[in-house]
mmCIF file of C-alpha atoms in Angstrom:
data_model
loop_
_atom_site.group_PDB
_atom_site.id
_atom_site.type_symbol
_atom_site.label_atom_id
_atom_site.label_comp_id
_atom_site.label_asym_id
_atom_site.label_seq_id
_atom_site.Cartn_x
_atom_site.Cartn_y
_atom_site.Cartn_z
ATOM 1 C CA UNK A 16 103.040 105.685 100.682
ATOM 2 C CA UNK A 17 100.900 102.577 101.284
ATOM 3 C CA UNK A 18 98.943 103.446 98.269
ATOM 4 C CA UNK A 19 97.898 101.023 95.760
ATOM 5 C CA UNK A 20 99.551 100.880 92.435
ATOM 6 C CA UNK A 21 98.245 102.832 89.444
ATOM 7 C CA UNK A 22 95.004 101.990 88.313
ATOM 8 C CA UNK A 23 94.480 99.356 91.024
ATOM 9 C CA UNK A 24 90.923 98.211 92.427
ATOM 10 C CA UNK A 25 91.054 98.169 96.214
ATOM 11 C CA UNK A 26 88.857 96.029 98.470
ATOM 12 C CA UNK A 27 88.721 96.366 102.230
ATOM 13 C CA UNK A 28 88.646 93.234 104.290
ATOM 14 C CA UNK A 29 88.786 94.858 107.734
ATOM 15 C CA UNK A 30 86.795 92.934 110.196
ATOM 16 C CA UNK A 31 87.683 95.254 112.871
ATOM 17 C CA UNK A 32 85.928 98.147 111.143
ATOM 18 C CA UNK A 33 82.680 96.288 110.151
ATOM 19 C CA UNK A 34 81.122 93.607 108.001
ATOM 20 C CA UNK A 35 83.489 92.777 104.997
ATOM 21 C CA UNK A 36 82.624 91.469 101.631
ATOM 22 C CA UNK A 37 81.237 87.986 101.426
ATOM 23 C CA UNK A 38 83.613 85.563 99.620
ATOM 24 C CA UNK A 39 81.431 85.616 96.560
ATOM 25 C CA UNK A 40 81.232 89.338 96.161
ATOM 26 C CA UNK A 41 84.964 89.419 96.928
ATOM 27 C CA UNK A 42 85.645 86.803 94.220
ATOM 28 C CA UNK A 43 83.391 88.564 91.750
ATOM 29 C CA UNK A 44 85.289 92.031 92.482
ATOM 30 C CA UNK A 45 88.574 90.491 91.641
ATOM 31 C CA UNK A 46 87.484 88.646 88.696
ATOM 32 C CA UNK A 47 85.793 92.009 87.248
ATOM 33 C CA UNK A 48 89.154 93.745 87.884
ATOM 34 C CA UNK A 49 91.433 90.948 86.500
ATOM 35 C CA UNK A 50 89.100 91.056 83.373
ATOM 36 C CA UNK A 51 89.760 94.531 82.890
ATOM 37 C CA UNK A 52 93.542 94.065 83.407
ATOM 38 C CA UNK A 53 93.592 95.834 86.702
ATOM 39 C CA UNK A 54 95.495 94.524 89.765
ATOM 40 C CA UNK A 55 93.470 94.185 92.944
ATOM 41 C CA UNK A 56 94.958 95.603 96.297
ATOM 42 C CA UNK A 57 93.436 94.484 99.720
ATOM 43 C CA UNK A 58 93.367 96.274 103.063
ATOM 44 C CA UNK A 59 93.147 93.319 105.290
ATOM 45 C CA UNK A 60 92.740 93.196 109.140
ATOM 46 C CA UNK A 61 91.564 90.456 111.448
ATOM 47 C CA UNK A 62 92.135 86.664 111.557
ATOM 48 C CA UNK A 63 91.495 85.046 108.238
ATOM 49 C CA UNK A 64 91.284 87.969 106.122
ATOM 50 C CA UNK A 65 94.487 87.554 104.375
ATOM 51 C CA UNK A 66 93.491 83.949 103.501
ATOM 52 C CA UNK A 67 90.368 85.216 101.873
ATOM 53 C CA UNK A 68 92.007 87.683 99.985
ATOM 54 C CA UNK A 69 94.648 85.456 98.437
ATOM 55 C CA UNK A 70 91.589 82.969 97.724
ATOM 56 C CA UNK A 71 89.987 85.516 95.662
ATOM 57 C CA UNK A 72 93.113 86.324 93.807
ATOM 58 C CA UNK A 73 94.299 89.624 95.279
ATOM 59 C CA UNK A 74 97.604 91.000 93.845
ATOM 60 C CA UNK A 75 98.739 93.162 96.643
ATOM 61 C CA UNK A 76 98.340 93.612 100.459
ATOM 62 C CA UNK A 77 98.102 97.523 101.316
ATOM 63 C CA UNK A 78 99.808 96.918 104.598
ATOM 64 C CA UNK A 79 101.895 94.033 106.140
ATOM 65 C CA UNK A 80 99.453 92.020 108.142
ATOM 66 C CA UNK A 81 99.693 92.147 111.886
ATOM 67 C CA UNK A 82 97.988 89.077 112.897
ATOM 68 C CA UNK A 83 100.208 85.985 112.868
ATOM 69 C CA UNK A 84 100.350 84.184 109.579
ATOM 70 C CA UNK A 85 101.028 80.304 109.187
ATOM 71 C CA UNK A 86 104.145 79.414 107.247
ATOM 72 C CA UNK A 87 102.036 78.024 104.487
ATOM 73 C CA UNK A 88 100.144 81.371 104.010
ATOM 74 C CA UNK A 89 103.372 83.168 103.978
ATOM 75 C CA UNK A 90 104.586 80.888 101.374
ATOM 76 C CA UNK A 91 101.369 81.178 99.288
ATOM 77 C CA UNK A 92 101.619 85.001 99.491
ATOM 78 C CA UNK A 93 105.379 84.864 98.274
ATOM 79 C CA UNK A 94 104.474 83.178 95.036
ATOM 80 C CA UNK A 95 102.130 85.961 93.691
ATOM 81 C CA UNK A 96 101.325 88.874 96.146
ATOM 82 C CA UNK A 97 103.291 91.951 96.585
ATOM 83 C CA UNK A 98 103.398 93.427 100.197
ATOM 84 C CA UNK A 99 103.241 97.200 100.748
ATOM 85 C CA UNK A 100 105.258 97.522 104.174
ATOM 86 C CA UNK A 101 103.569 100.325 106.371
ATOM 87 C CA UNK A 102 105.093 98.679 109.362
ATOM 88 C CA UNK A 103 105.211 101.927 111.551
ATOM 89 C CA UNK A 104 101.517 102.170 111.601
ATOM 90 C CA UNK A 105 101.843 99.196 114.027
ATOM 91 C CA UNK A 106 103.852 101.365 116.480
ATOM 92 C CA UNK A 107 104.387 104.892 115.451
ATOM 93 C CA UNK A 108 108.139 104.779 116.527
ATOM 94 C CA UNK A 109 107.498 102.238 119.560
ATOM 95 C CA UNK A 110 108.313 98.615 119.889
ATOM 96 C CA UNK A 111 104.573 97.028 120.118
ATOM 97 C CA UNK A 112 103.535 93.322 119.849
ATOM 98 C CA UNK A 113 101.709 94.320 116.377
ATOM 99 C CA UNK A 114 104.994 95.595 114.913
ATOM 100 C CA UNK A 115 107.004 92.517 115.984
ATOM 101 C CA UNK A 116 104.167 90.210 114.436
ATOM 102 C CA UNK A 117 104.191 92.232 111.232
ATOM 103 C CA UNK A 118 108.067 92.406 110.888
ATOM 104 C CA UNK A 119 107.926 88.281 111.760
ATOM 105 C CA UNK A 120 105.409 87.899 109.033
ATOM 106 C CA UNK A 121 107.524 90.188 106.683
ATOM 107 C CA UNK A 122 110.716 88.338 107.316
ATOM 108 C CA UNK A 123 109.470 85.101 106.494
ATOM 109 C CA UNK A 124 107.810 86.415 103.514
ATOM 110 C CA UNK A 125 111.096 88.002 102.171
ATOM 111 C CA UNK A 126 112.998 84.722 103.057
ATOM 112 C CA UNK A 127 110.219 82.839 100.877
ATOM 113 C CA UNK A 128 111.056 85.463 97.916
ATOM 114 C CA UNK A 129 108.138 87.775 98.062
ATOM 115 C CA UNK A 130 108.287 91.327 96.683
ATOM 116 C CA UNK A 131 108.048 94.093 99.153
ATOM 117 C CA UNK A 132 107.361 97.834 98.386
ATOM 118 C CA UNK A 133 107.904 100.515 100.896
ATOM 119 C CA UNK A 134 104.949 102.342 102.127
ATOM 120 C CA UNK A 135 103.874 104.446 104.963
ATOM 121 C CA UNK A 136 100.382 105.051 104.964
ATOM 122 C CA UNK A 137 100.694 108.623 105.099
ATOM 123 C CA UNK A 138 97.723 110.355 106.644
ATOM 124 C CA UNK A 139 97.238 107.489 109.289
ATOM 125 C CA UNK A 140 98.750 109.041 112.547
ATOM 126 C CA UNK A 141 101.908 110.728 113.041
ATOM 127 C CA UNK A 142 103.590 109.619 109.916
ATOM 128 C CA UNK A 143 106.268 112.360 108.444
ATOM 129 C CA UNK A 144 105.571 113.358 104.744
ATOM 130 C CA UNK A 145 108.702 112.536 102.605
ATOM 131 C CA UNK A 146 110.884 109.228 103.139
ATOM 132 C CA UNK A 147 110.317 108.010 106.426
ATOM 133 C CA UNK A 148 113.602 106.778 107.945
ATOM 134 C CA UNK A 149 111.597 104.836 110.756
ATOM 135 C CA UNK A 150 109.913 102.692 108.062
ATOM 136 C CA UNK A 151 113.248 101.921 106.352
ATOM 137 C CA UNK A 152 114.595 100.920 109.741
ATOM 138 C CA UNK A 153 111.599 98.540 110.340
ATOM 139 C CA UNK A 154 112.333 96.928 106.880
ATOM 140 C CA UNK A 155 115.863 96.286 107.909
ATOM 141 C CA UNK A 156 114.797 94.783 111.206
ATOM 142 C CA UNK A 157 112.552 92.769 109.216
ATOM 143 C CA UNK A 158 115.338 91.212 107.560
ATOM 144 C CA UNK A 159 115.655 92.977 104.387
ATOM 145 C CA UNK A 160 119.232 94.144 103.271
ATOM 146 C CA UNK A 161 119.892 97.840 102.409
ATOM 147 C CA UNK A 162 119.873 97.288 98.902
ATOM 148 C CA UNK A 163 116.378 95.370 99.314
ATOM 149 C CA UNK A 164 115.240 98.403 101.302
ATOM 150 C CA UNK A 165 116.450 100.784 98.504
ATOM 151 C CA UNK A 166 114.668 98.600 95.902
ATOM 152 C CA UNK A 167 111.286 98.685 97.888
ATOM 153 C CA UNK A 168 111.376 102.358 98.101
ATOM 154 C CA UNK A 169 112.012 102.944 94.527
ATOM 155 C CA UNK A 170 108.988 103.150 92.593
ATOM 156 C CA UNK A 171 110.344 102.664 89.004
ATOM 157 C CA UNK A 172 113.727 102.488 87.241
ATOM 158 C CA UNK A 173 114.660 105.393 85.216
ATOM 159 C CA UNK A 174 113.693 105.174 81.493
ATOM 160 C CA UNK A 175 115.699 106.665 78.768
ATOM 161 C CA UNK A 176 114.551 110.135 77.910
ATOM 162 C CA UNK A 177 112.098 110.217 80.483
ATOM 163 C CA UNK A 178 111.722 113.200 82.917
ATOM 164 C CA UNK A 179 113.460 112.057 86.246
ATOM 165 C CA UNK A 180 112.327 111.770 89.818
ATOM 166 C CA UNK A 181 115.582 111.872 91.869
ATOM 167 C CA UNK A 182 116.798 112.401 95.224
ATOM 168 C CA UNK A 183 120.330 113.174 96.365
ATOM 169 C CA UNK A 184 121.613 112.220 99.938
ATOM 170 C CA UNK A 185 124.160 113.270 102.222
ATOM 171 C CA UNK A 186 125.377 109.728 102.708
ATOM 172 C CA UNK A 187 125.092 106.252 101.589
ATOM 173 C CA UNK A 188 122.247 104.439 102.885
ATOM 174 C CA UNK A 189 123.494 101.179 102.108
ATOM 175 C CA UNK A 190 126.180 101.909 104.769
ATOM 176 C CA UNK A 191 123.757 103.766 107.262
ATOM 177 C CA UNK A 192 119.950 103.648 106.600
ATOM 178 C CA UNK A 193 119.819 107.054 108.387
ATOM 179 C CA UNK A 194 121.219 108.621 105.556
ATOM 180 C CA UNK A 195 117.695 108.732 104.082
ATOM 181 C CA UNK A 196 116.682 111.296 106.256
ATOM 182 C CA UNK A 197 119.509 113.594 104.847
ATOM 183 C CA UNK A 198 118.020 114.565 101.576
ATOM 184 C CA UNK A 199 120.038 117.503 99.788
ATOM 185 C CA UNK A 200 118.717 117.238 96.357
ATOM 186 C CA UNK A 201 115.305 116.700 94.707
ATOM 187 C CA UNK A 202 114.235 116.436 91.167
ATOM 188 C CA UNK A 203 110.614 116.106 90.133
ATOM 189 C CA UNK A 204 109.755 115.293 86.536
ATOM 190 C CA UNK A 205 113.255 116.378 85.477
ATOM 191 C CA UNK A 206 112.902 119.789 87.237
ATOM 192 C CA UNK A 207 115.293 120.624 90.290
ATOM 193 C CA UNK A 208 112.951 121.526 93.175
ATOM 194 C CA UNK A 209 115.561 121.452 96.015
ATOM 195 C CA UNK A 210 119.349 121.788 95.917
ATOM 196 C CA UNK A 211 121.592 122.253 99.019
ATOM 197 C CA UNK A 212 125.227 122.635 99.123
#
């Protein structure tokens, strides 16, 4: 989870990890990707980096920002940038100031009509493989409805006659989000890979 969409270009704007691209290079990278029909995903960290990414025309944030964002920035993001959640990387199951800030940013983003995609940043810390129930719970706490959480988790709708990737759960996650942790059936590309009674 937390990975960019297919064939996306990724730019790193992580002020804490070192120098970032100049505004001119960032804009040129976005323009070149868009000229080839590719979306651009940005990994942003540090004050002002989200605004720089938006100014260059990025299409997606690889992580929900954990620096406070102004209402104007959130509203601008909601008009054309998708956010991949990855909220648990701010807490790894604990309540932290970074998690609360990211949830507040996401709550306002969703209220403004923004699109959220579920992501976990698997490989970054103690993130479990499979459906991360904690991430889904963080999305609920950020103001998404259970249906919105399920939509964020679902990569693509089923197409007629296409091989399906499906899961079956022991309960209804719309009634209790923890049901996402009770996977009983898995189909990958139309082939059953797990089936429990």
